PDB file of C-alpha atoms in Angstrom:
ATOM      1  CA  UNK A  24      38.531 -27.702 -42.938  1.00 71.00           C
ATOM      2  CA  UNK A  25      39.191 -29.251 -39.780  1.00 86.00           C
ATOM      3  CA  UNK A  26      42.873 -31.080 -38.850  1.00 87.00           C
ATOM      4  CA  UNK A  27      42.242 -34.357 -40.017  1.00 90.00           C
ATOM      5  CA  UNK A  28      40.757 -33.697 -43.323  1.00 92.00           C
ATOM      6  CA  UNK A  29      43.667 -30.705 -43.715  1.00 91.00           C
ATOM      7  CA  UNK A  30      46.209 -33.769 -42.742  1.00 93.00           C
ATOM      8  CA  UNK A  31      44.573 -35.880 -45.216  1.00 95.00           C
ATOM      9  CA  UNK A  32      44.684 -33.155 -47.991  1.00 95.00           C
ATOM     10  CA  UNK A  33      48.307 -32.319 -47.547  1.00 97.00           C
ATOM     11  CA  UNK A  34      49.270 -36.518 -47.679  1.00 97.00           C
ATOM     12  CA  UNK A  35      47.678 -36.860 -50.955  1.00 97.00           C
ATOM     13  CA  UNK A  36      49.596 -33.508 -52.021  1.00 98.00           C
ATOM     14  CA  UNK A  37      52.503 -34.845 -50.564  1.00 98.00           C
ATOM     15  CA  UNK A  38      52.243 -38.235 -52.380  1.00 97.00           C
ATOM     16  CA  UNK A  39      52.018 -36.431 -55.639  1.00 97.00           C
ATOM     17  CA  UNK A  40      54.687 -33.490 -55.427  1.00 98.00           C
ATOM     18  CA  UNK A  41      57.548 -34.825 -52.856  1.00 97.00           C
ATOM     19  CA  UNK A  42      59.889 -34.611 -55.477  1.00 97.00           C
ATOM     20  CA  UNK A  43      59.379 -31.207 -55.797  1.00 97.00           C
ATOM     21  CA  UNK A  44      60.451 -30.798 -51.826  1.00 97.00           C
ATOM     22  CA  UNK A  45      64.142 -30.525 -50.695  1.00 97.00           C
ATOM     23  CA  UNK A  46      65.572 -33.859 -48.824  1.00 97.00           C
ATOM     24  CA  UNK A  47      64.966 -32.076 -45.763  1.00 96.00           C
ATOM     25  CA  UNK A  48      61.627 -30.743 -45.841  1.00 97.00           C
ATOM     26  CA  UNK A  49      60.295 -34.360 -47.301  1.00 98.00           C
ATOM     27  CA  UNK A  50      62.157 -36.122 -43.768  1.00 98.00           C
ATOM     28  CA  UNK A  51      60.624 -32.846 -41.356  1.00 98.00           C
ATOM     29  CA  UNK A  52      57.373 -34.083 -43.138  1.00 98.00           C
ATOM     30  CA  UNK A  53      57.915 -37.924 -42.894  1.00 98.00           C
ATOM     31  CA  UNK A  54      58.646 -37.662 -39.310  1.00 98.00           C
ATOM     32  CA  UNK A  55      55.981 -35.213 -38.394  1.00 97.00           C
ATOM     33  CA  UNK A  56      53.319 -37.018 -40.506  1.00 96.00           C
ATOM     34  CA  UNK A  57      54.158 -40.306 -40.877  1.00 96.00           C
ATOM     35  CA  UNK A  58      55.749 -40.973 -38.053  1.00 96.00           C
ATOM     36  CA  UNK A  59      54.055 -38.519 -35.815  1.00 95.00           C
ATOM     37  CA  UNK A  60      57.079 -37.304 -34.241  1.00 98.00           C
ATOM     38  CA  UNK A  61      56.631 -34.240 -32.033  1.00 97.00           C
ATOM     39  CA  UNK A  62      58.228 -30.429 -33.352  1.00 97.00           C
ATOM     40  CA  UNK A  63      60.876 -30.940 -30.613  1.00 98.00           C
ATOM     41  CA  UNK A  64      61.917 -34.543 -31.470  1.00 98.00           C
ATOM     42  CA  UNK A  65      62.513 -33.537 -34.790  1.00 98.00           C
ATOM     43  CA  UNK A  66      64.232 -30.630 -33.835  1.00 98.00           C
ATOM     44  CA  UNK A  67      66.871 -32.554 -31.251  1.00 97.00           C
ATOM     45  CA  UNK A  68      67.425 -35.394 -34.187  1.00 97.00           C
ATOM     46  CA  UNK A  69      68.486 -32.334 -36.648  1.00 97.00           C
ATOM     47  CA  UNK A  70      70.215 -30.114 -34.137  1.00 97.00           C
ATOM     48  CA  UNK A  71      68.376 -27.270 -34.886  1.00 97.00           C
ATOM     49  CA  UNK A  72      65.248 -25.213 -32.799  1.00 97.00           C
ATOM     50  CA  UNK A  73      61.590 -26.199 -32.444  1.00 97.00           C
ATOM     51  CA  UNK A  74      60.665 -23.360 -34.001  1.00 98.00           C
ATOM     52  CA  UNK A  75      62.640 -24.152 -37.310  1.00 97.00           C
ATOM     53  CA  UNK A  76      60.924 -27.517 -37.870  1.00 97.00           C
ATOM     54  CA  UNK A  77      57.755 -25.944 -37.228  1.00 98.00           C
ATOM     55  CA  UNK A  78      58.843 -22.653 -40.035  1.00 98.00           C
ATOM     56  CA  UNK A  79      59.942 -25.824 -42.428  1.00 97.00           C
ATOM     57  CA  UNK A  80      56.900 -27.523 -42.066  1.00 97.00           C
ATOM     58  CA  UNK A  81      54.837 -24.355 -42.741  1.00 97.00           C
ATOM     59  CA  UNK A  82      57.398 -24.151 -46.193  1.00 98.00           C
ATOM     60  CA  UNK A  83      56.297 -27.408 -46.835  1.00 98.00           C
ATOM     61  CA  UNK A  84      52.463 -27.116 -46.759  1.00 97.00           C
ATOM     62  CA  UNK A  85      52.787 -23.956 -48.766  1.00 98.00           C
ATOM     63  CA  UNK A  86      55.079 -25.151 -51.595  1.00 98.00           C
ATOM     64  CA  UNK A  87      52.286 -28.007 -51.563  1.00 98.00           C
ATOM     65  CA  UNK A  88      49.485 -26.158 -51.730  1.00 97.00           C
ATOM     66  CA  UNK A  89      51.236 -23.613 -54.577  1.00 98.00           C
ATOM     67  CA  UNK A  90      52.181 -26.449 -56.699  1.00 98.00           C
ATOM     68  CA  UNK A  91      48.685 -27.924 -56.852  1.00 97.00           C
ATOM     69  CA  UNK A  92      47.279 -24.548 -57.388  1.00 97.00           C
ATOM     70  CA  UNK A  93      49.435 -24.042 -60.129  1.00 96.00           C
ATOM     71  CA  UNK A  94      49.177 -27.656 -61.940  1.00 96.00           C
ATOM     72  CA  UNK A  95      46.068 -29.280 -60.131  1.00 94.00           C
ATOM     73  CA  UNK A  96      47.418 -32.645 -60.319  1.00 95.00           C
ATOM     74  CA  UNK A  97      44.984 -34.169 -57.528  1.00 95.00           C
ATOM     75  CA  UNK A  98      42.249 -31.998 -58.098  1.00 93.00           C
ATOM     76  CA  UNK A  99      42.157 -33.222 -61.911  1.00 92.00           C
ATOM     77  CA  UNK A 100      42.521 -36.908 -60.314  1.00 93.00           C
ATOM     78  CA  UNK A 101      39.403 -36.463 -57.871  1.00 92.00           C
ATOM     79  CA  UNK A 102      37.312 -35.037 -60.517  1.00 93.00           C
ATOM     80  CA  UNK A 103      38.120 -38.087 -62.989  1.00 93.00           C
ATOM     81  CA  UNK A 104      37.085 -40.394 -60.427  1.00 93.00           C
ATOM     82  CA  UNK A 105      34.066 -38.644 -59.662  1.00 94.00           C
ATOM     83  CA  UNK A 106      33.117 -38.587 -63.546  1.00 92.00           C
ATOM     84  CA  UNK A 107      33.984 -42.602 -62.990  1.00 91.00           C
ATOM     85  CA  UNK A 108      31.607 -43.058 -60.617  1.00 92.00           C
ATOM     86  CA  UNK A 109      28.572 -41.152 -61.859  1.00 92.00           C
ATOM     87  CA  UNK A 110      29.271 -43.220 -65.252  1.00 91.00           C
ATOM     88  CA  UNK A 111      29.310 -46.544 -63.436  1.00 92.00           C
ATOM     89  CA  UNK A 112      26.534 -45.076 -61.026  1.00 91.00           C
ATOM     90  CA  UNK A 113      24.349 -43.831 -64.593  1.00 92.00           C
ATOM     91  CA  UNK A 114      25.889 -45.762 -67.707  1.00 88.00           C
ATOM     92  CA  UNK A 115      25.247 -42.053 -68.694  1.00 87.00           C
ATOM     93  CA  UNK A 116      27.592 -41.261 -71.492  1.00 89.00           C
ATOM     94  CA  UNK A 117      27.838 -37.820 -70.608  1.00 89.00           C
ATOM     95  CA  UNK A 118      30.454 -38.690 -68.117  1.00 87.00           C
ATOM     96  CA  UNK A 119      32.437 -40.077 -70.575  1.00 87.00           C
ATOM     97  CA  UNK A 120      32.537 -37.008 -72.597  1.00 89.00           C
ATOM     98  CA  UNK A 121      33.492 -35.273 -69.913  1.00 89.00           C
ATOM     99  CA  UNK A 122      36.115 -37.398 -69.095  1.00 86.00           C
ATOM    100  CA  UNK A 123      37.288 -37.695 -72.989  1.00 86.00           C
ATOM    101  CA  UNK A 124      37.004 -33.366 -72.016  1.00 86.00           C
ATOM    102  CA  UNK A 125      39.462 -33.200 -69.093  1.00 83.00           C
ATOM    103  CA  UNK A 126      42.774 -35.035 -71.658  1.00 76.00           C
ATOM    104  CA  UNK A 127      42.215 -32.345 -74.318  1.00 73.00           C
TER     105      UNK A 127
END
């Protein structure tokens, strides 16, 4: 997985399971993210070294990755709209089933 599609992956975890995150590690994300603020600007706004922004953000994409390994959240939402597709693609009813499958 190269870095933009690895960036991409951890926004859409991030949009789902941010609440999950401490205050701190969803700002050290925000900035570094969404605001594409360097390690070291983050690290001079919080007082604190490069290299614990960069150890946070690490935190961060690991408690991401665990919770959608553990309750696969977006991975259940990309297969639903794949099944969506494929139906509207098809008209196959099979899709639907499968669908109708995923909410048992």
């Amino acid at each position: 997985m190269d870095r933009v599609e690895k960036t991409e992956q951890l926004n859409n975890l991030f949009e789902i399971y941010q609440e999950l995150l401490t205050e701190k590690q969803k700002k050290y994300y925000e900035l570094y993210y969404y605001e594409d603020y360097s390690l070291q600007e983050i690290a001079e706004i919080f007082e604190i070294s490069r290299n614990a922004v960069f150890d946070q953000l690490k935190k961060v994409e690991k408690h991401l990755n665990h919770y959608e390994e553990k309750l696969k959240i977006y991975n259940n939402k990309e297969q639903r709209i794949k099944y969506l597709e494929k139906y509207e693609e098809s008209k196959d009813e099979k899709y639907l089933k499968l669908l109708r499958k995923m909410d048992e």
